[in-house]
Tab-separated table of C-alpha atoms in Angstrom:
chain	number	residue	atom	x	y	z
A	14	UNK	CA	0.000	0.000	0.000
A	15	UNK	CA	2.297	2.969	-0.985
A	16	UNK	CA	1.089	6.205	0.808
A	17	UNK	CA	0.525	9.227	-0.968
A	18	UNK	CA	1.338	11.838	1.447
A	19	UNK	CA	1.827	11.507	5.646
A	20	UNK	CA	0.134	14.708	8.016
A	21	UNK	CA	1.002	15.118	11.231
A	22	UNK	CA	-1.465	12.299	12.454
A	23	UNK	CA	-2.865	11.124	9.172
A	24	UNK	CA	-1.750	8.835	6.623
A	25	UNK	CA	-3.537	9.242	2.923
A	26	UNK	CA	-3.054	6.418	0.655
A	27	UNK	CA	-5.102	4.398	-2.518
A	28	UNK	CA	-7.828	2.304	-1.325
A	29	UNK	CA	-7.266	-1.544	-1.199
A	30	UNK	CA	-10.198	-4.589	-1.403
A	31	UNK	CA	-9.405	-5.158	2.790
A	32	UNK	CA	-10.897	-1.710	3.524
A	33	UNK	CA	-13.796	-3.121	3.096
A	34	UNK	CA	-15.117	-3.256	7.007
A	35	UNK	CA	-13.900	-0.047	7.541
A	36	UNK	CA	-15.777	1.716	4.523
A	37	UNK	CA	-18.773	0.090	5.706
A	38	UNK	CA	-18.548	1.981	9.331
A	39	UNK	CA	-18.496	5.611	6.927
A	40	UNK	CA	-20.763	4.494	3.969
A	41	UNK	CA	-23.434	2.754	6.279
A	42	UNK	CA	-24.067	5.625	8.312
A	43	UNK	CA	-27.006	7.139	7.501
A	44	UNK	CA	-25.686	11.010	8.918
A	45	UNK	CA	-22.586	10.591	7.734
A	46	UNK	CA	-24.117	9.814	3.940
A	47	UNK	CA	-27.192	12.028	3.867
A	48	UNK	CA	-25.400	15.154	2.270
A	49	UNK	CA	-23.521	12.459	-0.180
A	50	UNK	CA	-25.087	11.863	-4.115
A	51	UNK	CA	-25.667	8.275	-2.921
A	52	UNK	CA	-28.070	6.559	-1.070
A	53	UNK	CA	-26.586	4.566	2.161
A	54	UNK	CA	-24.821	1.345	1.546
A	55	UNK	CA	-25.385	-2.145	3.143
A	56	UNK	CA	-22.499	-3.817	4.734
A	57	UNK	CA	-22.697	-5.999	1.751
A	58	UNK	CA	-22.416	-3.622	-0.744
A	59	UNK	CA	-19.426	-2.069	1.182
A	60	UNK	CA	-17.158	-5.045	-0.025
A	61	UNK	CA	-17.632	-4.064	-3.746
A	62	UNK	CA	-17.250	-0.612	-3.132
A	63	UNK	CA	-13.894	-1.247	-1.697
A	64	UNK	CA	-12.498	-2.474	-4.333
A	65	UNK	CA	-14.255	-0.035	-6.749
A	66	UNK	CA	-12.345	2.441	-4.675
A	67	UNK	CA	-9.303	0.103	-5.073
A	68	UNK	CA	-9.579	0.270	-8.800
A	69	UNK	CA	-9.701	3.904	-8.786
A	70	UNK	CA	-7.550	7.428	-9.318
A	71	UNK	CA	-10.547	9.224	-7.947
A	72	UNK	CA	-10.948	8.056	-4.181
A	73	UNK	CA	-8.525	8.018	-1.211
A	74	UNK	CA	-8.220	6.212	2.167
A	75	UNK	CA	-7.427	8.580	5.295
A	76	UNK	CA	-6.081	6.433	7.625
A	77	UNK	CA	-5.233	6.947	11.252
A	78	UNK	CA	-3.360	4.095	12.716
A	79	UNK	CA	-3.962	1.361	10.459
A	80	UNK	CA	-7.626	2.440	10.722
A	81	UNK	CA	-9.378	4.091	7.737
A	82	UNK	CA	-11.528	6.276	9.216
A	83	UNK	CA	-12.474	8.752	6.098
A	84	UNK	CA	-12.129	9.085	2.356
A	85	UNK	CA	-11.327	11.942	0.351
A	86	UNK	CA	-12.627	12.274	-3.103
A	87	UNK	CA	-10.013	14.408	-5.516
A	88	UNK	CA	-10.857	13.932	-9.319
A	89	UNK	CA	-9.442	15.580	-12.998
A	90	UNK	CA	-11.807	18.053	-14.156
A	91	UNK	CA	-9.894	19.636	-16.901
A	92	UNK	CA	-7.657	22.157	-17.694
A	93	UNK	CA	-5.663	21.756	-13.938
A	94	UNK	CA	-8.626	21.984	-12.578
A	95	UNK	CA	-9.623	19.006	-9.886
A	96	UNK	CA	-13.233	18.187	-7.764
A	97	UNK	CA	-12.295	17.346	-4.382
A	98	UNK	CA	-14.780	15.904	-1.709
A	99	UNK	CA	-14.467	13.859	1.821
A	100	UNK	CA	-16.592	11.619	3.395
A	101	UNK	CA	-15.488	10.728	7.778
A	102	UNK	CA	-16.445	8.228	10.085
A	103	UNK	CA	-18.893	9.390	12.465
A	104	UNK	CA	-16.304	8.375	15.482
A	105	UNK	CA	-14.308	11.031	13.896
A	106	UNK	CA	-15.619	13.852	13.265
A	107	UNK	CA	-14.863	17.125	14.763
A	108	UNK	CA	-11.563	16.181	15.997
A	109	UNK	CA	-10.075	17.997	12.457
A	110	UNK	CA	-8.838	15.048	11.128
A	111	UNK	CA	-11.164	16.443	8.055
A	112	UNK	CA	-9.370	19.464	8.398
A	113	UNK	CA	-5.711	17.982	8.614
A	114	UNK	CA	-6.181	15.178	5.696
A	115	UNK	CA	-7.722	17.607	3.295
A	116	UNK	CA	-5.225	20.317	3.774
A	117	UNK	CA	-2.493	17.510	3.042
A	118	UNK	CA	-4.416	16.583	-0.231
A	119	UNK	CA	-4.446	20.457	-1.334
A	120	UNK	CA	-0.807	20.634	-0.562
A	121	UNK	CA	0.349	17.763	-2.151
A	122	UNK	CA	-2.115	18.722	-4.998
A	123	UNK	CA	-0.521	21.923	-5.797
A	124	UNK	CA	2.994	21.533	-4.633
A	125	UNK	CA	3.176	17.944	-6.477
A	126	UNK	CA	0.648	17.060	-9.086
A	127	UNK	CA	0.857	20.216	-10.428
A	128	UNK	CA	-2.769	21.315	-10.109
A	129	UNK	CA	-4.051	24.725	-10.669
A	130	UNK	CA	-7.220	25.054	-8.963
A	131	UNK	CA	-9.360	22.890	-6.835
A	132	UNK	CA	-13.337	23.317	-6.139
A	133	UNK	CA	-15.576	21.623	-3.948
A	134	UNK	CA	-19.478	21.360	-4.086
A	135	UNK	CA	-21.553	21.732	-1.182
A	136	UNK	CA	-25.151	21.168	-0.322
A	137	UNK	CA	-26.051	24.579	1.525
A	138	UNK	CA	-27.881	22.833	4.443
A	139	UNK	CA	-24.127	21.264	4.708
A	140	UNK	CA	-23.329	23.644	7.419
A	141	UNK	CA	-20.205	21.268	9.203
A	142	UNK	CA	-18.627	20.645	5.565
A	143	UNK	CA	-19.236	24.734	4.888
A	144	UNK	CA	-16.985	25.917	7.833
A	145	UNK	CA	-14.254	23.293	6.760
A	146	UNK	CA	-13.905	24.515	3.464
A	147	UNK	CA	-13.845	27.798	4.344
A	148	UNK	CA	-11.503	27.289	7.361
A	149	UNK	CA	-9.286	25.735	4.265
A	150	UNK	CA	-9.068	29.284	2.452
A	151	UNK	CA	-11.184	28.258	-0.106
A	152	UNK	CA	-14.459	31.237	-1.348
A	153	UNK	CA	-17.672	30.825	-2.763
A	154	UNK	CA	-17.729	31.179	-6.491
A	155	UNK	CA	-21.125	30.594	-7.220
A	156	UNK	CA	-24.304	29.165	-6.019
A	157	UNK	CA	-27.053	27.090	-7.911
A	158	UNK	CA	-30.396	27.490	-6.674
A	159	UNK	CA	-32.765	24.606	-5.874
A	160	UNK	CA	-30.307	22.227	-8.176
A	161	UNK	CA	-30.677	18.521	-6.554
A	162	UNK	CA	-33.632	16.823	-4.960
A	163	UNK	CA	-33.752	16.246	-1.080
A	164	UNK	CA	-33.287	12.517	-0.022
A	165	UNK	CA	-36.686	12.446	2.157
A	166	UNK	CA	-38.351	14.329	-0.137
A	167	UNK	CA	-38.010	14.379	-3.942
A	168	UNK	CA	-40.351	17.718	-4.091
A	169	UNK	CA	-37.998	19.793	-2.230
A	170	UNK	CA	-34.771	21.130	-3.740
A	171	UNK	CA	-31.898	21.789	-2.041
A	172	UNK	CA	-29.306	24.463	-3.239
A	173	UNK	CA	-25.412	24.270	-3.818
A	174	UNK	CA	-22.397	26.168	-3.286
A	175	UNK	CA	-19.110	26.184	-5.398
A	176	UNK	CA	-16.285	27.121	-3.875
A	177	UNK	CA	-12.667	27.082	-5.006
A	178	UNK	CA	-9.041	27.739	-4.648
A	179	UNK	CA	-6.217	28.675	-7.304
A	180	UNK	CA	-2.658	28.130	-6.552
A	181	UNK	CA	-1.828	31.132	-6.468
A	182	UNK	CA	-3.983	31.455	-3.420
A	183	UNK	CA	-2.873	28.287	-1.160
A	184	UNK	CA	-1.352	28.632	1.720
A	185	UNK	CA	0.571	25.453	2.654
């Protein structure tokens, strides 16, 4: 399992077919999924997923001794410009491991890969993932009104938020 990059706590690293139970303790989770374009997976399901994930250059394992415990999504949208996303166990939330593994993924991002901009979008109810991204330096290009369907309720639309950072403006 080569790692990407290390943090101070965190190691970040391509997903392999074992990560399977510890996918399934994030993508199970009904609160943890509800702002996520999926539905919630079964336990089942979770063992496919991993090695989707395993198979992929878009999806990362945050691991925190020998424990993955989030993933981050970061994928080539043209022209330098790159989606990211992140997705933590409930256990560990709020203890800015979100914060920490992210910030590491910008870093190498820009410092390594190259990348010119990166932009995340957010569900505006998303209030937690919101302050993170914003903590992280990155501003709110643009919002889309009333763009996606609610998961309780198909009738209601929920809107989105674009934000993004250029090189030029990271901070490392």
């Amino acid at each position: 399992m080569a790692v990407l990059f290390t943090t101070e706590r965190l190691s970040v690293r391509k997903f392999v077919a074992d990560d399977f139970e510890d996918l399934a303790d994030i993508l199970t989770d009904r609160h943890v999924t509800y702002f996520e374009p999926y539905e919630t997976f079964t336990k089942e399901a979770c063992i496919q997923e991993a090695i989707n994930f395993s198979k992929s250059k878009e999806f990362f394992a945050v691991v925190l001794e020998n424990k993955v415990i989030g993933k981050i999504y970061f994928a080539d949208k043209d022209f330098g410009s790159y989606e990211i996303g992140y997705t933590f166990n409930g256990e560990y939330q709020g203890k800015g491991y979100a914060y920490e593994s992210v910030k590491g993924m910008m870093t190498y991002a820009f410092s390594v890969m190259g990348v010119r901009r990166i932009f995340a979008e957010i569900n505006a109810r998303n209030t937690k993932s919101i302050r993170l991204i914003e903590r992280l330096g990155m501003r709110k290009e643009a919002e889309h009104k009333e763009q996606f369907p609610r998961k309780e309720n198909e009738n209601v639309f929920d809107d989105f938020y674009v934000y993004a950072l250029l090189k030029k403006e990271f901070k490392a």
